[in-house]
Short mmCIF file of C-alpha atoms in Angstrom, two decimals:
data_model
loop_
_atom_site.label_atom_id
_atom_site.label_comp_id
_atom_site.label_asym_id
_atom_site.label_seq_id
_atom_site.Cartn_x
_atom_site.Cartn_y
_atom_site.Cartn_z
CA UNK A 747 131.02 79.58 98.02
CA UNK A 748 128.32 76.65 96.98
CA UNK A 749 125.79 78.67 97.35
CA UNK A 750 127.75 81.59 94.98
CA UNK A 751 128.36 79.04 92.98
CA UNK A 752 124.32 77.64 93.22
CA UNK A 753 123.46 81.24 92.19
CA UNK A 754 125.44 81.32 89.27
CA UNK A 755 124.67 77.94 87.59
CA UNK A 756 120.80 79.10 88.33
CA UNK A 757 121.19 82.40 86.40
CA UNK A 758 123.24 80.61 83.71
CA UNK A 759 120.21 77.91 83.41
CA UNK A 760 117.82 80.65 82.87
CA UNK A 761 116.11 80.55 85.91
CA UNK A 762 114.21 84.05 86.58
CA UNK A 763 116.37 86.04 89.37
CA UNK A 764 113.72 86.47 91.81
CA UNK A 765 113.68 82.72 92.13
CA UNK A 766 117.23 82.37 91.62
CA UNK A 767 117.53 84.66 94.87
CA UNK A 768 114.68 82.64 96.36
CA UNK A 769 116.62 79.08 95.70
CA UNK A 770 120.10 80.83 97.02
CA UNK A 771 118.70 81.17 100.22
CA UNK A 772 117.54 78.15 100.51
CA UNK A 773 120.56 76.51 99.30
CA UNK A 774 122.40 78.53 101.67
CA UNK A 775 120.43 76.95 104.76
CA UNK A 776 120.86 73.07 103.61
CA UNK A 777 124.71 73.44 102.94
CA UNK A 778 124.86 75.40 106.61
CA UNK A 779 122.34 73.21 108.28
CA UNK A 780 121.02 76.55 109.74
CA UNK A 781 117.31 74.39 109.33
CA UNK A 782 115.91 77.01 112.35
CA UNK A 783 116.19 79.69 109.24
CA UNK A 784 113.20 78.13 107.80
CA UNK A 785 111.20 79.35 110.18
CA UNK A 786 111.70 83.13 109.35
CA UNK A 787 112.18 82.28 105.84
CA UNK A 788 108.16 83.80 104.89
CA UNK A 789 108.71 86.32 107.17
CA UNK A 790 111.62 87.81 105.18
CA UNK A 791 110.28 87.19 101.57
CA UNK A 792 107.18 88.98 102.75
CA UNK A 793 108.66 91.82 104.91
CA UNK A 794 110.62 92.99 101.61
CA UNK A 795 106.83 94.23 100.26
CA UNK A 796 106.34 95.85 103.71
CA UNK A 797 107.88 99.40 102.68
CA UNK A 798 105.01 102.25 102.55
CA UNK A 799 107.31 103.75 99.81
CA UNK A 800 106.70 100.60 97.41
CA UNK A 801 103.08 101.82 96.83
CA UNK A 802 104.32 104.60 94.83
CA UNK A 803 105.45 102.10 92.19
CA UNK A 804 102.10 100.71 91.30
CA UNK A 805 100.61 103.82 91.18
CA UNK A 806 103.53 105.15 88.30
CA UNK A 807 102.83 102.43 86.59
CA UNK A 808 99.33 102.65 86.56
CA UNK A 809 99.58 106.65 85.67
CA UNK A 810 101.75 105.80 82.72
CA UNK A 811 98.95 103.23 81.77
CA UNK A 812 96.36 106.37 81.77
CA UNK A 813 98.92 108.46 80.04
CA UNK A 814 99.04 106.39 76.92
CA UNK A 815 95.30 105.61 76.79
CA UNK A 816 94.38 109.13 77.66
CA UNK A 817 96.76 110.74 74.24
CA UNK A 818 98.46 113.03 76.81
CA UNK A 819 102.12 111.68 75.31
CA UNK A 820 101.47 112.56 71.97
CA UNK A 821 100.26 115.74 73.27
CA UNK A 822 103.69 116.66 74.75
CA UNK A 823 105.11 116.23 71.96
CA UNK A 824 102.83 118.16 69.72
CA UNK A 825 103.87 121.20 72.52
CA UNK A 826 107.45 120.29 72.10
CA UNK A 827 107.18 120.82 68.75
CA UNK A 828 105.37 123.84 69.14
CA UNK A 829 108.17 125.52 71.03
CA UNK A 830 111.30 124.26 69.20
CA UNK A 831 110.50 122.71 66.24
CA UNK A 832 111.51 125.29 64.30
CA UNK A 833 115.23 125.70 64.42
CA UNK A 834 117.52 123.59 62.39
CA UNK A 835 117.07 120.03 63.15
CA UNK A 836 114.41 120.91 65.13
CA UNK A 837 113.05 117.87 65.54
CA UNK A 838 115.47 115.64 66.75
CA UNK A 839 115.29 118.52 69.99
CA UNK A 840 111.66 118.06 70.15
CA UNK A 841 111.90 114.09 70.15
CA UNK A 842 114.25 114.93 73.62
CA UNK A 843 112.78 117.91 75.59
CA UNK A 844 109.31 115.55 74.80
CA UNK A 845 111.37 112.59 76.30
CA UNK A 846 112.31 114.52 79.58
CA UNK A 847 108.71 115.53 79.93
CA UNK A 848 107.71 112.10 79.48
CA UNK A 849 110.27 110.61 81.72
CA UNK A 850 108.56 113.20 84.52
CA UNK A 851 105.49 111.11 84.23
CA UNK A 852 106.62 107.44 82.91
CA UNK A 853 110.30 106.77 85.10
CA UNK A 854 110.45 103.43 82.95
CA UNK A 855 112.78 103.41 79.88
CA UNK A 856 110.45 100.64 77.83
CA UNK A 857 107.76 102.22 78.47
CA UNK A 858 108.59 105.59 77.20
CA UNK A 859 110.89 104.33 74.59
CA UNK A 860 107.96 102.12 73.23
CA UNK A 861 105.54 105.33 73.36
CA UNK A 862 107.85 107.63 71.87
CA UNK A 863 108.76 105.39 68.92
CA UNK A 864 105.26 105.45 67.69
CA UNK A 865 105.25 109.25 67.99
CA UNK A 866 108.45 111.02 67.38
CA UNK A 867 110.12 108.60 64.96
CA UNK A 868 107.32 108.02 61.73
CA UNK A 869 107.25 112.60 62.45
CA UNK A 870 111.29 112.61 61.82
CA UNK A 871 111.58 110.49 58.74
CA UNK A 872 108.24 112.34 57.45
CA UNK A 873 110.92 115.30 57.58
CA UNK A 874 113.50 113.90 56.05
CA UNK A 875 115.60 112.79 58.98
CA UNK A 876 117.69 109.44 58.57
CA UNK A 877 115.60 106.39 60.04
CA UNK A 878 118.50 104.61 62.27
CA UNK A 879 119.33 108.28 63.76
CA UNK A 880 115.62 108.80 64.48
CA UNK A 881 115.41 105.76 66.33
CA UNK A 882 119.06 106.27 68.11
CA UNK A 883 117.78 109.72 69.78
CA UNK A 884 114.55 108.11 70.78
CA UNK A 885 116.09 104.92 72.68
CA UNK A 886 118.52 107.78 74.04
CA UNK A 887 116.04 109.67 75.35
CA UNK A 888 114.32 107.13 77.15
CA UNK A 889 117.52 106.82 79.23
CA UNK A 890 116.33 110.40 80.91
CA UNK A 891 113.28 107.94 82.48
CA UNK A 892 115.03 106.39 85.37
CA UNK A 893 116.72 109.39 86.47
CA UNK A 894 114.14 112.21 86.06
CA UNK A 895 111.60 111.88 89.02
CA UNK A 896 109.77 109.90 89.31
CA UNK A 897 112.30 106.74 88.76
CA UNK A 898 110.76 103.56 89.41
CA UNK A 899 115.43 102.90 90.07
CA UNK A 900 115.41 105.36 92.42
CA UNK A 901 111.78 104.08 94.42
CA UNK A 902 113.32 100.75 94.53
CA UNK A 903 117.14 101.99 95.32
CA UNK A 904 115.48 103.86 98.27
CA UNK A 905 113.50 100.73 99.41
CA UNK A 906 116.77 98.84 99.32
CA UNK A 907 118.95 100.98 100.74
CA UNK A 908 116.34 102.59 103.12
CA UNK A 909 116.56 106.38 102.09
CA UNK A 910 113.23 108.59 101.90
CA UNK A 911 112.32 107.89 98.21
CA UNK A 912 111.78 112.36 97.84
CA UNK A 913 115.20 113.07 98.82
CA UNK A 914 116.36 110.43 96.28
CA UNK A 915 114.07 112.39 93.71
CA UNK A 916 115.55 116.08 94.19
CA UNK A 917 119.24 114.26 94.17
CA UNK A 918 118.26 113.23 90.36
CA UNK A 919 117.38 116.32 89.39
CA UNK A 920 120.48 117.76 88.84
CA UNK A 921 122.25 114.78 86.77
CA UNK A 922 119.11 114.69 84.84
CA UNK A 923 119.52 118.14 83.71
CA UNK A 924 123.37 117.57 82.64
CA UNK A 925 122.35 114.28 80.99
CA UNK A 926 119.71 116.36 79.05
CA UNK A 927 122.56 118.70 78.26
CA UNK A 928 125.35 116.31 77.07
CA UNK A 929 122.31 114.66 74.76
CA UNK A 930 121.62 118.32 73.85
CA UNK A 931 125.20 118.83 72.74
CA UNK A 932 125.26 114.90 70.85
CA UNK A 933 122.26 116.17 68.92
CA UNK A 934 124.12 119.15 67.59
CA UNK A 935 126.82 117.32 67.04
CA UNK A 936 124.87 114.62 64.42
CA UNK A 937 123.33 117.26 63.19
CA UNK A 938 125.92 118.41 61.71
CA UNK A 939 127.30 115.12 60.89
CA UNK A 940 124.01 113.92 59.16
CA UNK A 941 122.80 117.40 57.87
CA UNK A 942 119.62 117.31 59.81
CA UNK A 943 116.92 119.44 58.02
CA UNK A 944 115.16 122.79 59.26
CA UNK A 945 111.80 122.24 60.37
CA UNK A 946 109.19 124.90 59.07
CA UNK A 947 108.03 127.68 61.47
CA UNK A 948 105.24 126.95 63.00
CA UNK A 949 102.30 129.82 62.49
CA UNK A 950 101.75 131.53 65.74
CA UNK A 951 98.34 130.82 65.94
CA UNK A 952 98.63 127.27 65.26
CA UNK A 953 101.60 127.79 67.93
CA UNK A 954 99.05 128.86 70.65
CA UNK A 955 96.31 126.35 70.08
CA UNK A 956 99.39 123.57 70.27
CA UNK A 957 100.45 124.72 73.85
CA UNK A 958 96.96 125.18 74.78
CA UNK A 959 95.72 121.75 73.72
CA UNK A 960 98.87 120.69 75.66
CA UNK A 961 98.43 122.58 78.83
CA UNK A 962 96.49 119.76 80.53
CA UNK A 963 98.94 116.92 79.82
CA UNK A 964 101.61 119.08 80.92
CA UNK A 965 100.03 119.75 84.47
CA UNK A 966 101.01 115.98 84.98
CA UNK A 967 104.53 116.48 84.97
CA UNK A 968 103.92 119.56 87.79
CA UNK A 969 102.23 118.01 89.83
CA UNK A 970 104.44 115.78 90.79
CA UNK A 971 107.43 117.24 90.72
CA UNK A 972 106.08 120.32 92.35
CA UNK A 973 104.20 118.75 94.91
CA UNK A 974 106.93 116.41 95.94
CA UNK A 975 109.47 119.33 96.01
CA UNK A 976 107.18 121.61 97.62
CA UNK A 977 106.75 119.36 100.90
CA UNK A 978 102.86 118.59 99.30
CA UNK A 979 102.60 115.37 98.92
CA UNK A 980 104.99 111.99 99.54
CA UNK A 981 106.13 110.42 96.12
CA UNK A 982 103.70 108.00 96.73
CA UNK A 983 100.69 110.56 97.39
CA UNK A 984 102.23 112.05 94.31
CA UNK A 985 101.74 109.53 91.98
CA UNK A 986 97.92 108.72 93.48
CA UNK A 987 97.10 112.72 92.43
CA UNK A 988 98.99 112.48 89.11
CA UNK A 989 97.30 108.78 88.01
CA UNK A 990 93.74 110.46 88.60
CA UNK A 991 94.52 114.00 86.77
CA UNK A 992 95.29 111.66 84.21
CA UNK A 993 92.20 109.83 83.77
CA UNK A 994 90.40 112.60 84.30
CA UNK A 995 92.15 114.52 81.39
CA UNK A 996 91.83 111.63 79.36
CA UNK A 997 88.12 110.86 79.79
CA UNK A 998 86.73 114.20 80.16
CA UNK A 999 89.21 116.86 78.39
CA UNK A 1000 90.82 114.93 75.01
CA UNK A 1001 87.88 112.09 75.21
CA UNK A 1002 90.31 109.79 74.26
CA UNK A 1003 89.90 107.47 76.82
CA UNK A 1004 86.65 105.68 77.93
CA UNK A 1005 85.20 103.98 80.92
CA UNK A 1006 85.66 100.86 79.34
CA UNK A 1007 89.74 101.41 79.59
CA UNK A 1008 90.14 102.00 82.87
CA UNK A 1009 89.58 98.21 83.88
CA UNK A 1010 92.20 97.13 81.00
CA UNK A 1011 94.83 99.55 82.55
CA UNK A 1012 94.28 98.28 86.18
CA UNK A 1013 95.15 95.17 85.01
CA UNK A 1014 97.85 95.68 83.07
CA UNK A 1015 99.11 98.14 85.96
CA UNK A 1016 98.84 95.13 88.53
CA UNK A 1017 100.28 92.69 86.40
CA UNK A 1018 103.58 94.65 86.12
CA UNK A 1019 103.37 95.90 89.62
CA UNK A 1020 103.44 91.83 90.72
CA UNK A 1021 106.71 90.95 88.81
CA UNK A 1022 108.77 93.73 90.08
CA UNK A 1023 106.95 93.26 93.75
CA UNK A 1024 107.81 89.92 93.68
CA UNK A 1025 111.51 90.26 92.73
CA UNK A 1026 111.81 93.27 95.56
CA UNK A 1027 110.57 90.47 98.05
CA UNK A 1028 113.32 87.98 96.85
CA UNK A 1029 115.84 90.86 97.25
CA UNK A 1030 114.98 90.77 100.79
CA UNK A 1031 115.97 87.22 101.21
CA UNK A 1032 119.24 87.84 99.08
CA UNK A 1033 119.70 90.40 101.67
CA UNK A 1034 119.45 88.11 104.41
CA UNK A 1035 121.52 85.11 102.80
CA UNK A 1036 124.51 87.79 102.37
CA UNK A 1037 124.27 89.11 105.84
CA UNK A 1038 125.07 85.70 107.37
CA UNK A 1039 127.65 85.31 104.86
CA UNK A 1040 129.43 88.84 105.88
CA UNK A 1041 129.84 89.62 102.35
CA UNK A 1042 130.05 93.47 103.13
CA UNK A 1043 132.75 93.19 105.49
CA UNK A 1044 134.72 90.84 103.00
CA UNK A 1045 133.95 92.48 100.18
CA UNK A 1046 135.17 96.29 102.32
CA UNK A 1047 138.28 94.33 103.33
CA UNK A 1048 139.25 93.70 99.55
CA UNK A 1049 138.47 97.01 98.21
CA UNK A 1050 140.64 98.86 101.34
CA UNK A 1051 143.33 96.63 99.56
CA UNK A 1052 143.24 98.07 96.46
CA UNK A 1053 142.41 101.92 97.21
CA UNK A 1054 141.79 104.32 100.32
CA UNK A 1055 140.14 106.65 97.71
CA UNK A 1056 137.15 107.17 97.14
CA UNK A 1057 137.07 108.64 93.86
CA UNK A 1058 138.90 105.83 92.70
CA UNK A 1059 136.38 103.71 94.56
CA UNK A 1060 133.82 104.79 92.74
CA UNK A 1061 135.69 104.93 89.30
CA UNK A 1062 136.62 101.38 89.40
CA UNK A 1063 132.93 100.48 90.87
CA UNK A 1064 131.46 102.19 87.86
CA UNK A 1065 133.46 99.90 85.74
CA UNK A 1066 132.10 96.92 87.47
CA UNK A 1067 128.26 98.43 87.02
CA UNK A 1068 129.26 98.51 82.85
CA UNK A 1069 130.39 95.43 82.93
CA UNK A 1070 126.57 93.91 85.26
CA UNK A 1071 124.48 96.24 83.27
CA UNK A 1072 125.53 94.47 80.37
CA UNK A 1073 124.20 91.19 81.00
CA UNK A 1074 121.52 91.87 83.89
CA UNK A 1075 118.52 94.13 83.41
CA UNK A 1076 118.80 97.66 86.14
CA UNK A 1077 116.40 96.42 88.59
CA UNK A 1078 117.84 93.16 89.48
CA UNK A 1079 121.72 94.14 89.40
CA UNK A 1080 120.46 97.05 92.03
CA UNK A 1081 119.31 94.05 94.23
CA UNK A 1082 122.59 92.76 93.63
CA UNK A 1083 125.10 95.39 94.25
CA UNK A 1084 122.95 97.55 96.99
CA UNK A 1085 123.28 95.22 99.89
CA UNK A 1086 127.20 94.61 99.18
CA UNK A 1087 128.50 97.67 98.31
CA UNK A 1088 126.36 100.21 99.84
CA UNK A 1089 127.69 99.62 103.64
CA UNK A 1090 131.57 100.22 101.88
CA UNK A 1091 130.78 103.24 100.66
CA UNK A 1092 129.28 104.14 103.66
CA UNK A 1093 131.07 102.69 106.04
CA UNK A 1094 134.86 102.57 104.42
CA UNK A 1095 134.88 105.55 102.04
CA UNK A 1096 132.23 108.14 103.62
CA UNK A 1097 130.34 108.49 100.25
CA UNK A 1098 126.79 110.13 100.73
CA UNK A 1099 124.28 107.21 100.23
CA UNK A 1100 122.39 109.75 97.86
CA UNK A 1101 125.61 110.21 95.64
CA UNK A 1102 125.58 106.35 95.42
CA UNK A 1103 122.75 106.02 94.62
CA UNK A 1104 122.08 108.48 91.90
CA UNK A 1105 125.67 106.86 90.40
CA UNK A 1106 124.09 103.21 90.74
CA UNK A 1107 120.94 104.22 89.01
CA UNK A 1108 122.60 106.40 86.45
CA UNK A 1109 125.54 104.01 85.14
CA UNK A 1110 123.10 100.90 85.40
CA UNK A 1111 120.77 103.07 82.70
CA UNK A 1112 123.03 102.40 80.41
CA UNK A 1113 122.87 98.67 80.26
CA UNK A 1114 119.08 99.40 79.02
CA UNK A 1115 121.31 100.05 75.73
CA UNK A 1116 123.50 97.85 75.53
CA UNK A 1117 123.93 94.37 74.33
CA UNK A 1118 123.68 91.13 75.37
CA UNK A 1119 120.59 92.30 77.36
CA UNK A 1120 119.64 95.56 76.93
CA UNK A 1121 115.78 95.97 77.01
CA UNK A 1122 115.22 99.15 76.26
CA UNK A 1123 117.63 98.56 72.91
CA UNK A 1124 115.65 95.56 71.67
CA UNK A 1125 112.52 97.60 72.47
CA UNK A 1126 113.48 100.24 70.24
CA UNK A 1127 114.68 97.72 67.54
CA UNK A 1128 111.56 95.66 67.69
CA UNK A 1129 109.91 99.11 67.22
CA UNK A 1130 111.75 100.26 64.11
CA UNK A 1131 112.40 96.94 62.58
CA UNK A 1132 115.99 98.19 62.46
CA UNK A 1133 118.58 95.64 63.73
CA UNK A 1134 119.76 96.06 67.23
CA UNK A 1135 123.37 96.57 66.45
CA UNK A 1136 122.90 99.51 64.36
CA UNK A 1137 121.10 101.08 66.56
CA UNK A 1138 123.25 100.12 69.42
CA UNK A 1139 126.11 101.82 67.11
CA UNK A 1140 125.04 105.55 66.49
CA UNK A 1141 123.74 105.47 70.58
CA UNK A 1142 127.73 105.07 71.38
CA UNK A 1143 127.94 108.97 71.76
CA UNK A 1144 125.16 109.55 74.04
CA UNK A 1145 126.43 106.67 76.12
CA UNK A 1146 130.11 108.38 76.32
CA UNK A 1147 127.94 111.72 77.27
CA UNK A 1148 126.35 109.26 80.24
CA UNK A 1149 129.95 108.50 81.29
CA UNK A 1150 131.54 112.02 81.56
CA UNK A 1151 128.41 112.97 83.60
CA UNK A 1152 129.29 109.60 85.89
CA UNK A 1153 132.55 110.98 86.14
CA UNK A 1154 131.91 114.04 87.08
CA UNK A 1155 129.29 113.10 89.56
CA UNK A 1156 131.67 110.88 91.37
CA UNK A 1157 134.68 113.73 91.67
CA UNK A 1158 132.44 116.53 92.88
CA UNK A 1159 129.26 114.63 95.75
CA UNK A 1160 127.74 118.30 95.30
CA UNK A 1161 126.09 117.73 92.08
CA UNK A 1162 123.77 114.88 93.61
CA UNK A 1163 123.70 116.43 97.25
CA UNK A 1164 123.63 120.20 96.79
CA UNK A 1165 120.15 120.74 95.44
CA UNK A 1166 118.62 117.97 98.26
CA UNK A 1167 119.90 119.25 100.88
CA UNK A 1168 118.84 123.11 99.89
CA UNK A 1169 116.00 122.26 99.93
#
């Protein structure tokens, strides 16, 4: 409990959680006087970095580095646009089918939400759409990014929880798709609401040259979805192909990008890389700390007492996940809950680790967009110059899409299994 406690008053002090995690553990060993811990103490900050499947998430970052430099973003959307821009509030269904496309290449929500608000949102208000929506289907789009392969969630989930990081990518697929399709149905429904204007119709010619200046930026997206699904490549190999097809299109095919970049995006791609690295190697230790605590077995013991269920397991631990994503960012509250609650749901309930996992990643998505924290919110505020509340306001349907899908996933394991194990 004092080193709980320790923990807490850390967070609440504003220390950064990898070092939080760091300092728990070795709180934990001078309240114990477990001393002999010390000795393995490098050996299990380091061995959490030891994970062949971490070297895929360097590699995404680096590709969605290329991506922006090389124009290949705004190029997806231009061949969005040039395949559904046409209809009645066209536009607001371009800014999402160019979202999932993007979050096939980016799997980080800032990222994409920062790339897609220069993009998508000055094109919509150029058309007459409502500034605040513009910006609300934007940040909501960039919620497809950590569950549309490749996730950078889902790479570190699988890390965490040890599960092949490609399996974890086909068991997205299908909750990607019926988020797409409850933001699909949102769109129509402010459409109607807001009276979202018609978009002219695109000439056909100008139609062709679009989706032919596009073609090269949407090979990304292919290759590494198809080569991961087809038994090609490992995500990691995946991402190494994908990062070069994207310099190459950028240097050579839009000349957008020059020699002179590609230094600036290595950097930028390893500076990134370290912080999340670095809090994945204090997970480890967290790890640790709660094994010798037997926090799993406590923590099983107090959930058999409220429910043998496990729907109602996972209803009530969705509730929790609301309630963390709220005030911690994705990536660290997976380091939290993983290790806890992952040998419950295994071991008490029989929930598929892949089902848990593509819940986890899913519900904590939607902290990105909510307050007090939410990143991806104050990204796309910070963006706009709109105030975060407002924004945080009109996403409230999109989020209640998110939670039928949650609910939906957690009553019928198929949707997250079926396609994986098809396959």
């Amino acid at each position: 409990m004092i080193a709980a406690g320790s923990f807490l008053g850390f967070l609440l002090a504003g220390v950064p959680i990898s070092f939080a995690l760091i300092l728990l553990a070795l709180v934990y060993i001078a309240v114990t006087g477990n001393w002999i811990l010390l000795q393995s103490f490098p050996q299990q900050l380091f061995g959490g970095m030891e994970n062949y499947g971490l070297l895929a998430l360097p590699l995404f970052i680096l590709l969605g580095e290329f991506m922006n430099a090389g124009g290949i973003g705004r190029r997806l959307m231009t061949l969005a646009m040039a395949t559904l821009g046409s209809i009645r509030g066209g536009l607001a269904y371009v800014n999402l089918v160019a979202n999932m496309m993007m979050a096939s290449i980016l799997g980080s929500t800032v990222a994409q939400i920062t790339i897609m608000s220069r993009i998508a949102v000055p094109e919509m208000e150029r058309a007459g759409y409502p500034k605040d929506v513009s910006v609300a289907i934007t940040a909501a789009g960039g919620l497809l990014a950590p569950i549309i392969p490749p996730s950078m969630m889902f790479i570190i989930f699988g890390v965490i929880a040890q599960l092949p990081i490609g399996d974890l990518f086909i068991a997205g697929i299908v909750p990607g798709v019926m988020m797409f399709v409850g933001f699909i149905a949102v769109i129509a429904w402010l459409g109607r609401k807001h009276g979202f204007p018609a978009t002219e119709k695109m000439p056909l010619r100008a139609r062709g040259a679009a989706v032919l200046n596009a073609l090269p930026a949407a090979l990304i997206p292919i290759v590494i979805v198809g080569t991961i699904l087809g038994g090609i490549a490992t995500p990691t190999e995946a991402a190494a192909i994908a990062a070069a097809a994207a310099a190459l299109i950028g240097l050579f095919i839009y000349r957008e990008m020059s020699p002179a970049d590609i230094l600036p995006a290595f950097v930028s791609a390893g500076r990134n890389s370290a912080v999340v690295l670095f809090l994945i190697a204090a997970a480890q230790i967290f790890s640790w700390v709660i094994t010798f605590e037997n926090l799993p077995a406590m923590v099983a013991q107090w959930m058999q007492s409220l429910t043998t269920s496990p729907i109602l397991f996972l209803l009530m631990l969705n509730l929790l996940l609301l309630m963390l994503g709220m005030v911690v960012d994705p990536i660290p509250a997976i380091i939290l809950i993983v290790p806890v609650f992952l040998p419950v749901a295994q071991g008490v309930y029989g929930i598929d680790p892949f089902q848990f996992g593509v819940i986890i990643c899913l519900n904590l998505t939607m902290g990105l967009l909510t307050p007090p924290v939410g990143t991806g919110l104050f990204t796309a505020a910070l963006m706009s110059g709109l105030r975060a509340e407002r924004i945080a306001r009109l996403i409230m349907p999109f989020l209640a899409s998110i939670a039928l899908v949650l609910i939906l996933l957690a009553v019928f394991p198929s949707l997250s299994t079926a396609l994986k194990d098809a396959l």
